[in-house]
XYZ file of C-alpha atoms in Angstrom:
339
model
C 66.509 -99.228 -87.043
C 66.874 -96.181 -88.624
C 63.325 -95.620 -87.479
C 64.680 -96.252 -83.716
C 67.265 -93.626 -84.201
C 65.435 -90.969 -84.482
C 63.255 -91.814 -81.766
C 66.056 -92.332 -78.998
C 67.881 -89.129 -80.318
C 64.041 -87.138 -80.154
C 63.505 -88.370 -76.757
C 67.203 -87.843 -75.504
C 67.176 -83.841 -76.876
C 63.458 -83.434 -75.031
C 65.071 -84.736 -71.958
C 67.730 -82.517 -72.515
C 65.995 -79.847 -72.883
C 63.782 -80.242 -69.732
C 66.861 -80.675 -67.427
C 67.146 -77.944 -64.780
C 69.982 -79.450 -62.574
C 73.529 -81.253 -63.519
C 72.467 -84.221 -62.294
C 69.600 -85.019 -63.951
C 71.977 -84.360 -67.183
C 74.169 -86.946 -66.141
C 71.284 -89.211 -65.713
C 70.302 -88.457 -68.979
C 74.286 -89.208 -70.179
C 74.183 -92.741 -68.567
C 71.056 -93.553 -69.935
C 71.488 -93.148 -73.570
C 75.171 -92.760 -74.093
C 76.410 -95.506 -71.298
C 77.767 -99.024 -71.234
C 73.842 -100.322 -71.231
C 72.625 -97.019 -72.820
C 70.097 -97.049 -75.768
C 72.536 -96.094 -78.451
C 75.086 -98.622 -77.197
C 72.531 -101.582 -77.089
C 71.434 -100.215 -80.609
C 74.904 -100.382 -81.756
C 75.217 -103.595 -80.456
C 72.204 -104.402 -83.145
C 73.872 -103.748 -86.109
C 74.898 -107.580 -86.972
C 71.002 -107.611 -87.639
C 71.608 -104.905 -90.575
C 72.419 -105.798 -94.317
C 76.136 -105.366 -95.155
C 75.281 -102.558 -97.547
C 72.991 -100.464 -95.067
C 75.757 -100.731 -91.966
C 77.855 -97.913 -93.164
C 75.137 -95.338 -93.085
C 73.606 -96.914 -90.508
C 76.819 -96.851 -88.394
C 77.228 -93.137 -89.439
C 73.810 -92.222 -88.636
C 74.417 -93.641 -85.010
C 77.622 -91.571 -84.685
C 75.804 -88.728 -86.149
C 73.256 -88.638 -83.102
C 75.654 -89.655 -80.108
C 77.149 -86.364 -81.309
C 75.112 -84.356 -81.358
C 73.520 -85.913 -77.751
C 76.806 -85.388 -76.495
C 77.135 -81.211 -77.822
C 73.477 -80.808 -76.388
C 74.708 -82.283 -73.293
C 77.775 -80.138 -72.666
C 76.062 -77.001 -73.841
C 73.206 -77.412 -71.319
C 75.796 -78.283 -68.692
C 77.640 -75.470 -69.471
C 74.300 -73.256 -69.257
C 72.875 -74.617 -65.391
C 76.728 -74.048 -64.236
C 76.563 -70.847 -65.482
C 72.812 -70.451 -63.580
C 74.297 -72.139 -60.617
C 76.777 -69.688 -60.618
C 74.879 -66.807 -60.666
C 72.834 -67.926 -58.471
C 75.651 -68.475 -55.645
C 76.997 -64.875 -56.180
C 73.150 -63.533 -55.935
C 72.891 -65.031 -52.538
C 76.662 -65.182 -50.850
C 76.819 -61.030 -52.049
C 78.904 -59.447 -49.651
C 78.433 -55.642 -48.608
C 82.058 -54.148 -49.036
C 80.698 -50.799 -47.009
C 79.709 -53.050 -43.784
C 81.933 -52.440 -40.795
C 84.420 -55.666 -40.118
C 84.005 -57.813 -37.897
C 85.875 -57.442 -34.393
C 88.361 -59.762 -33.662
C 88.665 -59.985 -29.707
C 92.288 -60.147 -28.430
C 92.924 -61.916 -25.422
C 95.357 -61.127 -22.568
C 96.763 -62.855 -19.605
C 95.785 -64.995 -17.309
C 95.566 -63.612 -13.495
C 98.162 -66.100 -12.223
C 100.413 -65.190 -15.418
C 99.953 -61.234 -14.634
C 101.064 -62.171 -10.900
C 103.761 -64.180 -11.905
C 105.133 -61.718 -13.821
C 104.554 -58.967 -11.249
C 106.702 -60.811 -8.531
C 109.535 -61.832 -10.953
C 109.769 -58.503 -11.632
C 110.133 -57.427 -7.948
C 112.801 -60.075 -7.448
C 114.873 -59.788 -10.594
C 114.599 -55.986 -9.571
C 116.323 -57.434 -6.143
C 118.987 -59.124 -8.230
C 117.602 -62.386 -7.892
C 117.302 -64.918 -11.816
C 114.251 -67.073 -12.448
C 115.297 -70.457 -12.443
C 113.313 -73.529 -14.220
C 113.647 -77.072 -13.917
C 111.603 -80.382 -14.290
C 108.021 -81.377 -13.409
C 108.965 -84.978 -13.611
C 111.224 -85.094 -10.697
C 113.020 -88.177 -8.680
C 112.558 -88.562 -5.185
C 115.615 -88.171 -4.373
C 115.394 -84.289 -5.308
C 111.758 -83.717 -4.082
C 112.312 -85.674 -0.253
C 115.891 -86.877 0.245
C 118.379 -84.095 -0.201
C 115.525 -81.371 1.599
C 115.698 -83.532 4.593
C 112.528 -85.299 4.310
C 113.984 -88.926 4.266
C 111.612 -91.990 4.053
C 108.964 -92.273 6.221
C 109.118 -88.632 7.741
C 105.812 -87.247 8.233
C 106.273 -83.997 6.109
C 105.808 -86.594 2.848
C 101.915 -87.589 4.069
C 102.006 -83.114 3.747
C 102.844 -83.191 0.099
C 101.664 -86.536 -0.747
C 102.143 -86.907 -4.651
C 101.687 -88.940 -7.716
C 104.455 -91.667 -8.019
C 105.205 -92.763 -11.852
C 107.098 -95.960 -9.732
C 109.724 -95.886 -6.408
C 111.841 -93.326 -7.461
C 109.957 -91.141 -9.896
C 107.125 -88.901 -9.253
C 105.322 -85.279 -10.168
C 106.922 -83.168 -8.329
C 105.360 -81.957 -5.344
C 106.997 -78.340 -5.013
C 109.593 -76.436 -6.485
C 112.712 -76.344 -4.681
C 114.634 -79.426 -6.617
C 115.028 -76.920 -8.780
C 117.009 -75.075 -5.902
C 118.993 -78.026 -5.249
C 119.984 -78.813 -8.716
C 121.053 -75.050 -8.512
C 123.397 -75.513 -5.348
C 124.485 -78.544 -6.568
C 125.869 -77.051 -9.812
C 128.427 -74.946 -7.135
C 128.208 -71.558 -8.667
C 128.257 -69.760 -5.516
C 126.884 -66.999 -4.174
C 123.095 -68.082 -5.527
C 120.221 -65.545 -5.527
C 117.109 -67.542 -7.549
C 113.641 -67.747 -7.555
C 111.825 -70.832 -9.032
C 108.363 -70.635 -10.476
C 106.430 -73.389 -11.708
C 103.538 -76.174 -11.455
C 103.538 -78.599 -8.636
C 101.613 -81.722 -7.417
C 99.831 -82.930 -4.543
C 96.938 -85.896 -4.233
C 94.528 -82.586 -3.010
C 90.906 -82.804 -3.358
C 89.292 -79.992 -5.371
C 87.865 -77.566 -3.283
C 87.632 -73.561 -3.181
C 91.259 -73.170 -1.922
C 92.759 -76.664 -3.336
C 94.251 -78.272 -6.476
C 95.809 -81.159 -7.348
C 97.700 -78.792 -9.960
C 98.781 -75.872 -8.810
C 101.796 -73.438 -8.947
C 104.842 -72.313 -6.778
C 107.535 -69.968 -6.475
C 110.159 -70.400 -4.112
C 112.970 -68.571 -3.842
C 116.888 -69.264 -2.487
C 120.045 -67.007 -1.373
C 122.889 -68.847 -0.759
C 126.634 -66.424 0.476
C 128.719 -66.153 2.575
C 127.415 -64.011 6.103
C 123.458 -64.507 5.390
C 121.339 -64.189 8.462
C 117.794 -64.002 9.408
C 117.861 -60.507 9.134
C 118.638 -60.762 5.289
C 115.823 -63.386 5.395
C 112.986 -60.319 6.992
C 114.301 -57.289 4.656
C 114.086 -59.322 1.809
C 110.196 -60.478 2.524
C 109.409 -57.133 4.078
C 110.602 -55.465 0.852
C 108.552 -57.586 -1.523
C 104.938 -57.486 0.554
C 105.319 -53.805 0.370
C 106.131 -53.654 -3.084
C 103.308 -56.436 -4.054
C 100.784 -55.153 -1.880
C 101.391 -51.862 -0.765
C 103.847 -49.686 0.428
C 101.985 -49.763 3.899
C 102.202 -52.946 4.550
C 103.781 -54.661 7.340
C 104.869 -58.166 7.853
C 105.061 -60.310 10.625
C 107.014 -63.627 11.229
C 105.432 -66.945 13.081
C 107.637 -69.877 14.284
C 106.750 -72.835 11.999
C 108.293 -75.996 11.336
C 110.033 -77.367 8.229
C 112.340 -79.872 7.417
C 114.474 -78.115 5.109
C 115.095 -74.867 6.943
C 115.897 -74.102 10.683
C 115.042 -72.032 11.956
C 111.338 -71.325 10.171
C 108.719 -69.448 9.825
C 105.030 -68.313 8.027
C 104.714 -64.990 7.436
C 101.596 -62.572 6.917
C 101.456 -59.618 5.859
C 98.636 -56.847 7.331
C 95.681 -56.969 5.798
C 95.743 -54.679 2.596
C 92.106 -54.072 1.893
C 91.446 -53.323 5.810
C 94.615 -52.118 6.552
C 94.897 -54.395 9.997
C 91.804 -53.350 11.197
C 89.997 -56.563 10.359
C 87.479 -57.039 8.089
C 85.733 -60.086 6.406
C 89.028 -60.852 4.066
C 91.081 -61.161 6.773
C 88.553 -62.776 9.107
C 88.552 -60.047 11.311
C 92.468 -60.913 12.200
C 93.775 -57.953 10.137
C 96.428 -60.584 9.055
C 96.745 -62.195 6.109
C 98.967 -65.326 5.529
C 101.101 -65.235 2.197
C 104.177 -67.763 2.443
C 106.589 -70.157 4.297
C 110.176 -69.380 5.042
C 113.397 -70.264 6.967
C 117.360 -70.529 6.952
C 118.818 -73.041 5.201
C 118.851 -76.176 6.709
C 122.804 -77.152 7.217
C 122.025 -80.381 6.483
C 120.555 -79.430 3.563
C 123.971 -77.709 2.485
C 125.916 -80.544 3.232
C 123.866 -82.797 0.758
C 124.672 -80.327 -1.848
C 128.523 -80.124 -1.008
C 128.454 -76.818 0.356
C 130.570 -75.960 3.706
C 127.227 -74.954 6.250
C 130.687 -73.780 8.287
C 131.045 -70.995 5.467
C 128.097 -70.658 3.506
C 124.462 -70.028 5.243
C 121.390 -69.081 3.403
C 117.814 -68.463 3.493
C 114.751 -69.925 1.636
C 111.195 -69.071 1.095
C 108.168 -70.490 -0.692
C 104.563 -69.137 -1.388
C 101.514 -70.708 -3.959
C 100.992 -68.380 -7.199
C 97.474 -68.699 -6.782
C 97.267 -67.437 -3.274
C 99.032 -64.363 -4.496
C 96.486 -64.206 -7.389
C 93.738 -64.703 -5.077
C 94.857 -62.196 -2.435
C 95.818 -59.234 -5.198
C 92.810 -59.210 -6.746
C 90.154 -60.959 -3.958
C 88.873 -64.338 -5.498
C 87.260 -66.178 -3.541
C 87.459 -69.621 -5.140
C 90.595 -71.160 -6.734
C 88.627 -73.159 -9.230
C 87.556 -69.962 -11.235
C 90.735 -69.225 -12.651
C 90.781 -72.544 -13.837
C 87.179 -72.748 -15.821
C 88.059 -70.857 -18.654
C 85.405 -68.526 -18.720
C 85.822 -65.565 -20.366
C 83.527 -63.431 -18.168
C 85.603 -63.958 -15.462
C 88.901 -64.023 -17.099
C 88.153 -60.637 -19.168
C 87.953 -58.723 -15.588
C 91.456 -58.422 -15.378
């Protein structure tokens, strides 16, 4: 046995000595110092050894698991230290290289115009008004005079959760829930996202935003209604632009109108952005549909007002002469970075 000893430890220090990676050390571990190692199973041989020769025998065992055991950690303790070395030899870092550039990025085209025509309406007084994009019926049709079965709902056909929920499909229940709150007079805009069952196309979205905006005093005409739009084309697009006002029809204003402004990059003499019209659609407007006030519980015989919508995007589009709607929705940075 004793013999044996010396042979196991010889072979295990070789082994040891040959190892150039950690595992092949812990190979080495398992296979003489483990459950089914050689010195274990030797160990396990010592019933075969004379009562008087198992206390040196026993000692001599311990004696070389020991010393296995220091070789072991002193060689592991040596690759880690190569390993180590190693790691910092290739991951150096040059402290005098320039840093890398983080890129900032900035806003989005239909968040710059957003915030351009808030600020030309809270500069008129008006506040910016939010409200929900889950919306009931009730608010989105029924108190802006588009009851059941009216044709203006096939217009701004939606997405119905059930009967009386639904996305809503523009932006003035928030003006309702204003004039229903009965804080009079009432000077608002409403921004936000809207939507319709569109198909995706260069001018169409299913998701898309709005702004519309709503005075509500005592004494408002129509005349309030053209200053008011007059003042903001000019100060969006121009001090030389003019506006001009086209009978429409809508349900919750009467009378109504669409409004264009002249063209800004031809200056109404018509060119291919205007489609040789020199006019330029931006939004839909109108008085205050009595009705409309009534619903609300506000006297039509003392109160009138005026109301106007238009589509952020289109103002995006016009101000800086995109072409397609769907860019400013794919993300990409060679685009977006342009403005």
């Amino acid at each position: 046995m004793k013999e044996q000893l010396e042979k196991i430890k010889e072979e295990a220090l070789k082994q040891i000595a040959a190892s150039d990676a950690l595992e092949k050390l812990n190979d080495i571990r398992v296979s003489y110092l483990g459950k089914k190692g050689q010195l274990t199973s030797l160990l396990k041989g010592m019933k075969d050894v004379s009562p008087e020769e198992r206390p040196k025998v026993g000692q001599m065992v311990n004696d070389a698991r020991a010393l296995i055991e220091g070789r072991l950690e002193e060689a592991k303790t040596a690759l880690a230290q190569k390993a180590r070395e190693e790691q910092l030899r290739k991951e150096v870092i040059d402290v005098t290289l320039p840093a890398k550039r983080q890129e900032e990025g900035h806003r989005h085209p239909n968040t710059i115009a957003l915030e351009e025509v808030e600020r030309i309406f809270i500069g008129m007084g008006y506040e910016v008004v939010e409200g929900p994009e889950v919306e009931y019926d009730e608010y989105n049709f029924e108190k802006l005079n588009i009851p059941k079965g009216h044709p203006a709902r096939d217009e701004q056909d939606t997405f119905y959760i059930n009967d009386s929920i639904l996305l809503r499909s523009q932006t003035s229940p928030v003006q309702v829930r204003t004039m229903e709150q009965g804080k009079l007079p009432i000077r608002m805009i409403a921004p936000g996202r809207v939507f319709r069952s569109d198909e995706v196309d260069a001018t169409h979205s299913p998701s898309f935003h709005q702004i519309e905006g709503l005075v509500i005093d005592k004494g408002i005409t129509f005349a309030d209604l053209k200053g008011t739009l007059e003042e903001f084309a000019k100060e969006m697009f121009g001090t030389e632009t003019k506006v001009k006002f086209r009978p429409h029809h809508f349900p919750f204003t009467e009378p109504s109108a669409e409004v264009d402004v002249s063209c800004f990059k031809c200056g109404g003499k018509g060119c291919r952005f205007c489609k040789g019209s020199g006019w330029i659609e931006i939004l839909g407007c109108g008085m205050v549909h009595p009705h409309v006030l009534e619903m609300c519980n506000i006297d039509p015989d003392e109160y009138s007002g005026f109301a106007f919508g238009v589509g952020l995007e289109r103002i995006a589009l016009l101000k800086y002469e995109i072409d397609d709607m769907r860019l400013l929705y794919e993300n990409d940075i060679r685009f977006l970075k342009q403005f």
